[in-house]
Amino acid sequence: MEEVKALGIDVGSTTVKLTAVDAQGKLIWHHLEGADPRVEDQVDHFFNLMREHGFDGKELPMVATGYGRNLVEQAEKKVTEITCHATGVYNQLGHGGTLVDIGGQDSKVIIIGENSQVVDFAMNDKCAAGTGRFLENTAGRLRVPLDRMGVEALSAAEEVAISSTCTVFAESEIISMIAHGVEVNPILKGLHRSLILRIVAMIRSVGLVPPLMLSGGVVKNPAIREMITQELGEQVTMPEYPQLMGAYGAALIALKNSNRA
Amino acid sequence: MSVSATLKYMVNVNIIGKTALGWQRRRAEHSTFSSSKWRTDILSEPLRIGARTKELISLHYLAGRYANGHRPVAWVTSGGPVEILQALGYYVLYPENHGALCGARRAVVDISTEAENAGYSRDICSYARTDIGSVLSGKTPVGKLPKPDLLLACTNICQTVLHWYRVLADHFNVPLILIDTPFVYDEAPDHAIKFVRRQLEDSIPVSEQVAGKTLEYKKLQEVLQLSKDATELWLEIMGRGKQHPAPLSVFDQFIHMAPIVEMRGLKTTVDFYSQLLKELDERISKGIGALKKERKRLLWDNLPIWYRLRYLSEYLAERGIAVVASTYTNAWGELAPLINVDKPLDSMARTYLYPILNKGTKYKLNTMRRMVEDFDLNGVILHSDRSCKPYSIGQVDQRNRLIKEYNIPALLLEADHDDPRAYAEEQVASRLAAFMEMLED
Ligand code: SF4
């Protein structure tokens, strides 16, 4: 493995991601696991892991991002997910445009300028409508494994409209549909549509600047990609590790800062 | 009016209250500043006028407590034409100001719940809910509010007030004067001015009858002059924010704006703002800013978030962000030139037609743009206030146009001016932090 020069950690609401970059800013190592409410313990455990992989994280510059960023004491700097995602994706894909990041509890639309700078952004409302949590909760109700949701939804020929964008109300809407004998897959498709329409509204509120890029754990779901394209008539591009872009961007910022110092 | 009420008022307000509060203020003015709570590492010492602000507001509510039976009492909307009532000697209470005070003291959830339990929806403006909740339960952080003998609602800020004051009229069984102000897109047409003037004229006999005295034209002119003087001073005070560093922040403005809203037309208000202006000029001559280190300057749109004023002011100050101007506080000053003492009713009709909330969204966009230029600002925070629909409507477009057409960074922040249940601190903090990073680029 090339020499690790900087680290980025993204403490999200559902998962925590750690990335390591070399002197050129190449992503050379990463680790991802479910979020532990005791962030400090989890970070300690990450440092042990790095030692097992042959490098001492404590000696390296590190930037933290995500909701729990302020709890990562070892990080020399805390930067928001907006800036980190923009930096990460720009470096991976090599261009600006409109980045849509759908996370567990937050969705964001970020307009990235020609020099990787954030030009504008929008985030979902105060509630979890329009985020991964919306699908996660409702999928649980339907007893469909998360990683199958997208495929199942796309396989449906029919689609039923889910009128509630509220995660909790959507659940009761689903229950009543099932009670009325509606099939699972058309409901799934409707759920995806509901989520996508929220996201599309957010994109429209800032104004789409092509190309359209996606990041975040939820975009691994093929239905999300396909339906966004359908709604906006724009092809989407994705980095290799959509889920790691926040942590990757954080590592790049740490690297840049250490070069500057 | 009763003799015993007058006696009580004289003793409690004019003798005990004035003496005690005056003494408290003088003591505060003469002691050197020290507070473990004030972030002196990032903020300059608070303005000395603060002691006087506290005195004025306390005295105002104290007078209210003893007003019934001694003076006629009117409850008025914040944009209401108050000069006729002042000239007739009314004690004037602004439920919206009281609501702001409840917000700052974190009493809104408790009081508003009283209204919600009585069936008022949480979608109604939190000022209205707080007021109705307070009326129904008697709860208020100021001790006791006087009952109104007269109500005056002016629709130049929103339509909520119309329904809200009808509820009050029904509850207290007192006359309601309604001043209906047609919406103004560019210039108010003559017929609109005539229409409002006519309503003002019609309001006089009702106000006189309740007060039990006749309006003196000269007195009205006097009050109007004082109103104009205070408003002009307030405008000048806000203009001092153009200095680098700005000697006062909008958070200071939010705190010291109470007199311009609820004590317009009084001599004390004019004196108060002259003193504040003097203090700011002293600060400017010494190069003292509201922030110890001012790096970026912003504009605030919409009402304040009363229950998180301190948090927001510190959060931004820590990052060197001075919020130096706002469309909201500006609204209490920008109409000063319209007040004309020689034509009281005509000029009042015009003045009360022109508040920012009674004008098109284009006007607000232009105001923001002009302020960004005049105050040399780096961006705008638009508080999308769940309660105040007329202020928040159009903000999405305004924000986009600021960014796209004028290259002014702008952030939409969702909250509520009074109800903390519609506010999520984590989300607000992450949006603000991202916006700050964007400004650094
Ligand atoms: S809706 Fe807005 S203008 Fe109307 S009372 Fe509430 S805060 Fe004031």
XYZ file of C-alpha atoms and ligand atoms in Angstrom:
710
model
C 0.000 0.000 0.000
C 1.236 3.505 -0.823
C 2.058 5.742 2.086
C -0.984 7.195 3.810
C -0.725 10.983 4.075
C -4.102 12.120 5.392
C -7.381 10.817 6.787
C -11.008 11.782 6.515
C -13.807 10.570 8.745
C -17.529 10.993 8.099
C -19.666 10.368 11.157
C -23.148 10.086 9.709
C -26.475 9.240 11.279
C -26.497 5.640 10.012
C -22.899 4.816 9.108
C -19.387 5.980 9.867
C -16.804 6.052 7.081
C -13.076 6.422 7.242
C -10.836 7.062 4.240
C -7.093 7.369 3.753
C -5.349 9.150 0.869
C -1.785 9.190 -0.433
C 0.293 12.250 -1.270
C -1.515 12.617 -4.622
C -4.926 12.512 -2.969
C -5.695 9.027 -4.230
C -8.134 7.010 -2.143
C -6.011 4.091 -0.966
C -7.892 2.640 1.992
C -11.333 2.881 3.504
C -13.516 1.399 6.153
C -17.261 1.643 6.718
C -19.460 0.449 9.540
C -22.755 1.163 11.295
C -22.819 4.247 13.507
C -22.256 3.690 17.196
C -23.825 6.309 19.450
C -20.551 6.379 21.418
C -18.548 8.150 18.751
C -15.374 8.420 20.853
C -15.203 4.636 21.318
C -15.794 4.041 17.662
C -13.010 6.404 16.690
C -10.631 4.617 19.086
C -11.549 1.358 17.470
C -10.785 2.899 14.070
C -7.310 3.828 15.218
C -6.686 0.228 16.274
C -7.869 -0.942 12.891
C -5.468 1.378 11.127
C -2.618 0.061 13.240
C -3.565 -3.445 12.162
C -3.309 -2.238 8.586
C 0.174 -0.998 9.212
C -0.160 2.749 9.748
C -0.597 5.004 12.726
C -3.656 7.209 12.243
C -2.880 9.334 15.262
C 0.184 10.735 13.521
C -1.749 11.805 10.429
C -3.687 14.956 9.633
C -7.409 14.255 9.829
C -10.580 16.198 9.029
C -13.979 15.128 10.356
C -17.355 15.671 8.734
C -20.945 14.484 9.201
C -23.356 15.035 12.071
C -20.999 13.670 14.673
C -17.975 15.610 13.422
C -17.671 17.731 16.530
C -17.275 14.618 18.653
C -14.128 13.514 16.864
C -11.486 15.038 19.098
C -8.565 13.765 17.051
C -9.617 15.724 13.981
C -7.708 18.958 13.547
C -10.599 20.505 11.671
C -14.319 19.942 11.282
C -15.860 20.656 7.918
C -19.511 20.265 6.873
C -20.702 17.476 4.604
C -21.571 20.028 1.942
C -17.999 21.156 1.429
C -16.592 17.635 1.876
C -18.953 15.987 -0.599
C -18.287 18.698 -3.137
C -14.531 18.289 -2.720
C -14.675 14.486 -2.834
C -16.916 14.200 -5.872
C -15.140 16.936 -7.786
C -11.833 15.142 -7.330
C -13.248 11.772 -8.286
C -15.188 12.880 -11.343
C -13.038 15.819 -12.353
C -15.835 18.334 -12.959
C -18.443 20.515 -11.306
C -22.213 20.432 -11.827
C -25.127 19.461 -9.620
C -24.446 16.900 -6.929
C -27.353 15.165 -5.251
C -26.403 13.410 -2.052
C -29.060 11.238 -0.464
C -28.053 10.270 3.032
C -29.742 8.508 5.904
C -31.227 11.561 7.515
C -30.248 14.401 5.236
C -30.482 14.942 1.527
C -28.645 17.730 -0.156
C -28.306 19.307 -3.543
C -24.973 21.024 -4.081
C -24.026 23.164 -7.029
C -20.285 22.766 -7.558
C -18.411 25.418 -9.505
C -15.582 25.010 -11.968
C -12.920 25.081 -9.276
C -14.652 22.657 -6.916
C -16.102 25.494 -4.861
C -19.654 25.285 -3.506
C -21.775 27.799 -5.390
C -25.114 27.004 -3.772
C -26.817 24.244 -1.853
C -30.174 23.112 -0.508
C -31.013 20.563 2.157
C -34.201 18.704 2.987
C -36.666 20.205 5.466
C -36.463 19.599 9.140
C -38.026 16.144 8.784
C -36.844 12.877 7.279
C -39.065 13.023 4.179
C -36.815 12.930 1.139
C -34.048 10.976 2.854
C -32.883 7.391 3.016
C -34.727 6.950 6.278
C -38.001 7.270 4.392
C -37.270 4.194 2.284
C -35.655 2.312 5.121
C -38.670 2.643 7.387
C -41.233 1.813 4.779
C -39.172 -1.087 3.401
C -39.148 -2.481 6.907
C -42.935 -2.345 6.902
C -43.086 -4.275 3.663
C -40.452 -6.751 4.822
C -38.315 -6.183 1.739
C -34.535 -6.230 2.307
C -33.069 -2.784 1.708
C -30.690 -3.913 -1.034
C -33.564 -5.488 -2.985
C -35.908 -2.513 -2.836
C -34.764 -0.789 -5.993
C -34.787 -3.931 -8.129
C -38.222 -4.928 -6.858
C -39.603 -1.448 -7.475
C -38.279 -1.378 -11.036
C -39.787 -4.766 -11.768
C -43.291 -3.492 -11.073
C -45.388 -2.689 -14.111
C -47.905 -0.715 -12.061
C -47.292 2.088 -9.634
C -49.501 3.350 -6.833
C -49.316 6.920 -5.664
C -48.235 7.498 -2.072
C -49.602 10.860 -1.113
C -47.876 11.328 2.217
C -44.273 12.483 2.207
C -44.128 12.137 5.975
C -42.266 8.952 6.899
C -44.630 8.063 9.690
C -47.832 8.808 7.767
C -46.545 6.974 4.700
C -46.225 3.889 6.856
C -49.879 3.962 7.832
C -50.834 4.666 4.238
C -48.970 1.519 3.216
C -50.617 -0.559 5.893
C -54.032 0.425 4.646
C -53.037 -0.312 1.038
C -51.860 -3.766 1.956
C -55.066 -4.315 3.865
C -56.883 -3.450 0.621
C -54.904 -6.088 -1.233
C -52.491 -3.859 -3.152
C -49.317 -5.681 -4.281
C -46.006 -4.904 -2.646
C -43.948 -3.935 -5.702
C -46.250 -1.213 -7.047
C -46.229 0.265 -3.546
C -42.446 0.162 -3.541
C -42.361 1.960 -6.841
C -44.710 4.606 -5.507
C -42.509 5.069 -2.460
C -39.469 5.626 -4.626
C -41.436 8.106 -6.710
C -42.453 10.013 -3.616
C -38.837 10.265 -2.477
C -37.602 11.236 -5.930
C -40.217 13.948 -6.318
C -39.030 15.510 -3.068
C -35.469 15.429 -4.315
C -36.415 16.796 -7.719
C -38.251 19.677 -6.052
C -35.090 20.431 -4.126
C -33.007 20.326 -7.310
C -35.468 22.668 -9.006
C -35.381 25.035 -6.041
C -31.686 25.708 -6.621
C -31.789 25.195 -10.386
C -30.096 22.267 -12.126
C -26.641 22.935 -13.511
C -25.615 19.866 -15.583
C -24.035 17.380 -15.346
C -26.049 15.676 -12.641
C -24.045 13.627 -10.155
C -25.136 11.373 -7.323
C -23.565 10.366 -4.049
C -24.561 8.890 -0.696
C -25.416 5.365 0.334
C -28.946 5.450 -1.044
C -27.878 5.982 -4.661
C -26.617 2.426 -4.902
C -30.301 1.666 -5.301
C -30.877 1.395 -9.098
C -34.452 2.666 -8.932
C -33.270 5.960 -7.511
C -30.883 6.497 -10.409
C -33.369 5.491 -13.039
C -36.248 7.521 -11.674
C -34.212 10.708 -11.245
C -33.178 10.388 -14.874
C -36.811 9.856 -15.860
C -38.028 12.880 -13.952
C -35.311 15.285 -15.026
C -34.400 13.940 -18.453
C -30.728 14.107 -17.423
C -28.253 11.238 -17.318
C -26.582 10.783 -13.966
C -22.964 10.049 -13.183
C -21.675 8.470 -10.017
C -18.287 8.150 -8.362
C -16.941 4.662 -7.715
C -17.708 4.794 -3.989
C -20.736 7.061 -3.669
C -21.006 6.439 0.033
C -17.453 7.519 0.809
C -17.416 10.915 -0.851
C -17.863 12.891 2.360
C -15.015 11.095 4.106
C -12.884 11.261 0.964
C -13.437 14.996 0.632
C -12.519 15.378 4.300
C -9.244 13.512 3.726
C -8.450 15.701 0.713
C -9.024 18.835 2.786
C -6.758 17.418 5.506
C -4.099 16.723 2.885
C -4.363 20.198 1.399
C -4.125 21.819 4.822
C -1.081 19.777 5.764
C 0.652 20.697 2.523
C -0.105 24.317 3.220
C 1.262 24.164 6.760
C -62.199 55.959 35.235
C -61.918 55.396 38.965
C -60.178 57.422 41.619
C -58.765 54.411 43.410
C -57.294 53.018 40.188
C -55.704 56.384 39.489
C -54.290 56.509 42.976
C -52.867 53.020 42.634
C -51.370 53.919 39.252
C -49.778 57.075 40.641
C -48.260 55.309 43.625
C -47.130 52.100 41.952
C -46.046 53.412 38.576
C -45.163 57.069 38.926
C -43.691 56.975 42.409
C -42.454 53.514 43.359
C -41.906 52.037 39.887
C -40.168 55.024 38.345
C -37.939 55.545 41.358
C -36.955 51.916 41.748
C -36.385 51.259 38.072
C -34.520 54.555 37.642
C -32.289 53.657 40.560
C -31.658 50.201 39.122
C -30.711 51.702 35.797
C -28.359 54.267 37.288
C -26.677 51.577 39.308
C -26.204 49.449 36.189
C -24.889 52.456 34.263
C -22.319 53.280 36.907
C -21.024 49.821 37.628
C -18.250 48.451 35.433
C -19.411 45.713 33.155
C -18.903 42.144 34.251
C -20.854 39.107 33.302
C -19.665 35.568 33.243
C -22.273 34.819 30.581
C -21.230 37.447 28.037
C -18.691 36.165 25.495
C -16.202 39.017 25.780
C -13.709 36.968 23.752
C -15.763 37.459 20.604
C -18.189 40.294 21.384
C -17.593 43.846 22.545
C -19.204 44.771 25.832
C -22.966 45.163 25.499
C -24.223 48.645 24.628
C -24.629 50.783 27.736
C -28.108 51.785 26.566
C -29.198 48.283 27.573
C -29.881 49.474 31.118
C -32.235 52.125 29.758
C -33.961 49.636 27.426
C -34.639 47.401 30.369
C -35.996 50.309 32.389
C -38.307 51.465 29.594
C -39.747 48.031 28.936
C -40.232 47.239 32.614
C -41.928 50.566 33.148
C -44.122 49.998 30.125
C -45.436 46.689 31.447
C -45.680 48.038 34.969
C -47.846 50.895 33.694
C -49.913 48.298 31.868
C -50.496 46.373 35.043
C -52.134 49.368 36.706
C -53.693 50.955 33.635
C -57.232 49.544 33.810
C -59.544 52.010 35.454
C -57.011 54.787 35.244
C -56.380 55.153 31.519
C -58.153 53.759 28.496
C -56.306 50.706 27.172
C -55.954 49.726 23.529
C -54.410 46.593 22.059
C -52.901 47.302 18.694
C -51.219 45.352 15.893
C -47.568 46.185 15.299
C -48.229 48.080 12.094
C -51.265 49.860 13.468
C -51.740 53.636 13.301
C -51.210 54.395 16.938
C -50.903 58.186 16.925
C -54.598 58.930 17.353
C -54.719 56.638 20.368
C -51.552 58.112 21.869
C -52.971 61.607 21.428
C -56.066 60.523 23.330
C -53.979 59.268 26.251
C -54.452 55.543 25.703
C -52.145 53.014 27.239
C -51.171 51.008 24.162
C -50.253 47.348 24.310
C -48.762 45.437 21.391
C -49.535 41.737 21.748
C -46.839 40.993 19.159
C -44.191 42.675 21.312
C -45.466 40.808 24.294
C -45.215 37.651 22.174
C -41.592 38.469 21.330
C -40.854 38.934 25.003
C -42.471 35.579 25.772
C -40.292 34.086 23.022
C -37.092 35.555 24.424
C -38.055 34.332 27.899
C -38.835 30.843 26.495
C -42.423 30.963 27.686
C -44.092 30.443 24.307
C -44.573 26.676 24.338
C -46.293 26.776 27.697
C -48.557 29.707 26.832
C -49.268 28.701 23.257
C -50.291 25.233 24.402
C -53.172 26.898 26.252
C -54.462 28.205 22.941
C -53.811 24.899 21.185
C -55.753 23.067 23.888
C -58.621 25.426 23.200
C -58.579 24.357 19.565
C -56.325 26.888 17.870
C -54.201 25.150 15.251
C -50.440 25.118 15.392
C -50.480 26.435 11.844
C -51.629 29.807 13.143
C -48.947 32.430 13.733
C -47.181 31.828 17.045
C -47.718 35.459 18.104
C -51.456 34.971 17.789
C -51.333 31.656 19.648
C -49.204 33.135 22.402
C -51.538 36.073 22.810
C -54.709 34.020 22.795
C -53.093 31.493 25.148
C -52.132 34.296 27.477
C -55.639 35.773 27.370
C -57.230 32.406 28.118
C -54.863 31.405 30.915
C -53.610 34.688 32.317
C -50.051 33.404 31.862
C -47.423 36.013 31.047
C -43.838 36.587 32.133
C -44.650 40.263 32.841
C -47.039 39.667 35.700
C -50.332 40.829 34.298
C -51.598 42.389 31.095
C -54.271 45.094 31.162
C -57.621 44.281 29.602
C -58.336 46.224 26.439
C -61.127 48.809 26.209
C -60.544 49.059 22.490
C -58.854 46.949 19.825
C -57.197 48.182 16.686
C -56.097 45.859 13.908
C -54.457 47.032 10.730
C -54.086 44.540 7.889
C -50.886 46.136 6.550
C -48.827 43.268 7.989
C -51.027 40.217 7.439
C -54.562 38.882 7.402
C -53.952 36.815 10.519
C -54.430 39.903 12.664
C -57.931 40.371 11.328
C -59.107 36.986 12.595
C -57.008 37.144 15.726
C -58.477 40.504 16.761
C -61.981 39.291 16.043
C -61.322 36.540 18.559
C -60.151 39.172 21.037
C -63.160 41.411 20.365
C -65.422 38.497 20.996
C -63.618 37.495 24.154
C -63.390 40.948 25.730
C -66.591 42.264 24.217
C -65.026 45.598 23.243
C -65.095 47.573 19.992
C -62.670 46.591 17.243
C -61.392 49.207 14.845
C -60.269 47.633 11.638
C -58.030 49.544 9.273
C -57.993 47.730 5.980
C -54.985 48.593 3.822
C -55.145 47.487 0.192
C -51.985 45.826 -1.098
C -49.542 48.191 -2.786
C -47.603 46.932 -5.797
C -45.685 50.009 -6.877
C -47.286 53.258 -5.807
C -50.438 53.470 -3.740
C -53.201 54.882 -5.966
C -55.102 57.921 -4.701
C -58.237 55.932 -4.051
C -56.325 53.609 -1.715
C -54.989 56.547 0.258
C -58.470 58.059 0.437
C -59.886 54.728 1.505
C -57.445 54.390 4.410
C -57.800 58.048 5.343
C -61.537 57.609 5.543
C -61.130 54.658 7.897
C -58.771 56.678 10.074
C -61.358 59.456 10.241
C -64.036 56.945 11.148
C -61.848 55.543 13.902
C -61.668 58.888 15.691
C -65.218 59.064 17.133
C -65.000 55.453 18.345
C -61.635 56.063 19.991
C -62.934 59.302 21.496
C -66.013 57.667 22.860
C -64.101 54.863 24.558
C -61.542 57.327 25.938
C -64.226 59.760 27.011
C -62.488 62.731 25.504
C -62.117 64.684 22.305
C -59.102 64.465 20.051
C -57.122 67.682 19.878
C -55.698 68.303 16.473
C -52.622 69.953 17.948
C -51.943 67.037 20.208
C -52.174 64.668 17.250
C -49.607 66.759 15.409
C -47.344 66.712 18.418
C -47.537 62.939 18.702
C -46.955 62.562 14.994
C -43.878 64.767 15.205
C -42.489 62.614 18.027
C -43.272 59.521 15.995
C -41.402 60.968 13.037
C -38.436 62.044 15.167
C -38.051 58.613 16.743
C -38.449 56.840 13.410
C -35.836 59.076 11.790
C -33.437 58.424 14.648
C -33.996 54.694 14.355
C -33.238 54.887 10.645
C -30.052 56.786 11.376
C -29.070 54.266 14.047
C -29.449 51.381 11.632
C -27.474 53.372 9.071
C -24.495 53.340 11.443
C -24.213 49.665 10.576
C -22.558 50.805 7.329
C -19.393 51.509 9.289
C -16.577 48.949 9.325
C -16.648 47.462 11.875
C -20.369 47.907 12.475
C -20.944 49.378 15.956
C -24.146 47.385 16.393
C -25.402 44.071 15.127
C -28.953 43.152 14.175
C -29.106 41.219 17.410
C -28.595 44.545 19.192
C -31.239 46.069 16.942
C -33.715 43.301 17.796
C -33.256 44.018 21.495
C -33.405 47.801 21.263
C -36.261 48.033 18.765
C -39.016 47.546 21.359
C -39.537 51.291 21.963
C -39.869 52.125 18.251
C -42.671 49.592 17.997
C -44.555 49.981 21.233
C -43.663 53.496 22.364
C -43.892 55.425 19.126
C -45.183 58.945 19.637
C -43.670 59.427 23.104
C -40.969 61.898 24.071
C -39.047 59.274 26.081
C -38.642 57.209 22.920
C -37.031 60.106 21.079
C -34.654 60.706 23.994
C -33.858 57.015 24.158
C -32.827 56.803 20.521
C -30.833 60.061 20.668
C -28.852 58.513 23.474
C -28.318 55.282 21.550
C -27.138 57.188 18.495
C -24.657 59.105 20.636
C -23.291 55.894 22.082
C -22.851 54.410 18.614
C -21.003 57.487 17.419
C -18.689 57.165 20.386
C -18.054 53.557 19.428
C -17.374 54.543 15.835
C -14.895 57.236 16.836
C -12.999 54.639 18.841
C -13.235 51.995 16.125
C -15.246 49.635 18.339
C -17.432 47.098 16.556
C -20.186 44.882 17.924
C -17.832 41.978 17.182
C -14.253 41.905 18.361
C -13.233 40.682 14.941
C -15.517 41.350 11.998
C -14.557 39.299 8.947
C -17.769 39.013 6.963
C -20.991 40.982 6.997
C -24.495 39.687 6.380
C -28.099 40.784 5.982
C -30.969 39.145 7.896
C -34.402 38.819 6.310
C -37.624 38.242 8.272
C -38.353 38.204 11.991
C -35.733 37.220 14.558
C -35.672 33.790 16.166
C -36.446 35.220 19.587
C -35.665 32.142 21.681
C -32.230 31.631 20.104
C -30.972 35.190 19.704
C -27.981 34.719 21.926
C -27.017 31.344 20.479
C -27.138 32.645 16.913
C -25.316 35.832 17.718
C -22.499 33.893 19.398
C -22.406 31.140 16.786
C -21.892 33.730 14.062
C -19.569 35.969 16.062
C -17.300 33.026 16.798
C -16.771 32.754 13.071
C -16.282 36.470 12.602
C -19.662 36.928 10.949
C -21.383 40.197 11.751
C -25.042 40.408 10.811
C -25.306 44.158 10.487
C -28.631 44.899 8.816
C -32.092 43.422 8.445
C -35.158 44.092 6.353
C -37.217 43.602 9.504
C -35.724 46.314 11.698
C -35.451 48.488 8.617
C -39.229 48.323 8.274
C -39.576 50.427 11.430
C -37.443 53.191 10.020
C -37.872 53.323 6.281
C -41.231 55.084 6.417
C -39.950 58.100 8.376
C -39.860 60.425 5.352
C -43.553 59.785 4.647
C -44.733 61.229 7.953
C -45.890 64.818 7.427
C -47.081 66.709 10.480
C -48.857 69.328 8.395
C -51.085 66.688 6.848
C -51.618 64.240 9.700
C -54.338 62.010 8.327
C -53.197 62.001 4.718
C -49.641 61.197 5.630
C -50.732 58.573 8.139
C -52.837 56.914 5.470
C -49.835 56.803 3.165
C -47.379 55.697 5.852
C -49.539 52.839 7.011
C -50.071 51.647 3.453
C -46.390 51.279 2.748
C -44.903 48.736 5.174
C -42.747 46.137 3.455
C -45.318 43.390 4.146
C -47.994 45.361 2.333
C -45.856 45.677 -0.777
C -44.963 43.231 -3.533
C -42.193 40.664 -3.215
C -40.274 42.580 -5.863
C -40.016 45.451 -3.454
C -38.487 43.175 -0.836
C -35.983 41.766 -3.305
C -34.940 45.270 -4.306
C -34.678 46.306 -0.669
C -32.375 43.374 0.014
C -30.223 44.128 -2.981
C -29.951 47.777 -2.081
C -29.065 46.963 1.508
C -26.368 44.489 0.450
C -24.788 47.297 -1.551
C -25.279 50.118 0.933
C -23.995 48.127 3.881
C -21.228 46.392 1.927
C -22.436 42.890 2.765
C -21.161 39.451 1.771
C -24.453 37.578 1.809
C -27.989 37.181 3.072
C -29.658 34.864 5.569
C -33.352 34.489 4.820
C -35.180 33.146 7.835
C -38.133 31.208 6.494
C -40.545 31.781 9.354
C -43.168 29.077 9.617
C -45.499 31.452 11.410
C -45.197 34.519 9.268
C -46.506 33.570 5.866
C -46.576 37.083 4.364
C -42.939 37.637 5.223
C -41.814 34.202 4.048
C -43.719 33.928 0.810
C -41.474 34.473 -2.178
C -38.273 33.821 -0.263
C -37.307 30.823 -2.389
C -37.432 32.981 -5.517
C -35.831 35.915 -3.779
C -32.967 33.721 -2.647
C -32.465 32.266 -6.109
C -32.515 35.647 -7.760
C -30.048 37.081 -5.273
C -27.680 34.268 -6.182
C -28.237 33.982 -9.911
C -28.948 37.527 -10.962
C -26.888 39.472 -8.473
C -24.224 37.008 -7.410
C -25.066 37.458 -3.727
C -24.694 34.276 -1.626
C -27.920 33.562 0.222
C -29.140 30.949 2.652
C -32.683 29.927 3.532
C -32.996 28.971 7.181
C -36.181 27.302 8.329
C -37.469 28.096 11.785
C -40.203 29.996 13.569
C -39.833 33.361 15.239
C -41.511 32.284 18.466
C -42.191 28.561 18.531
C -39.098 26.452 19.278
C -40.989 23.311 18.287
C -40.569 24.353 14.652
C -36.827 24.770 15.014
C -34.115 22.108 14.788
C -30.821 23.360 16.102
C -28.624 20.658 14.557
C -30.053 21.318 11.135
C -29.774 25.057 11.521
C -26.173 24.732 12.679
C -25.184 22.492 9.773
C -26.741 24.836 7.219
C -25.098 27.849 8.776
C -21.726 26.092 8.930
C -21.948 25.081 5.269
C -22.924 28.622 4.318
C -19.975 30.042 6.258
C -17.605 27.652 4.439
C -19.090 28.759 1.168
C -18.444 32.407 2.033
C -14.805 31.557 2.768
C -14.170 30.128 -0.698
S -48.273 36.418 10.615
Fe -46.425 37.655 10.562
S -47.146 39.762 10.372
Fe -48.891 38.518 11.046
S -48.857 38.686 13.260
Fe -47.709 36.835 12.747
S -45.582 37.512 12.629
Fe -46.867 39.349 12.545
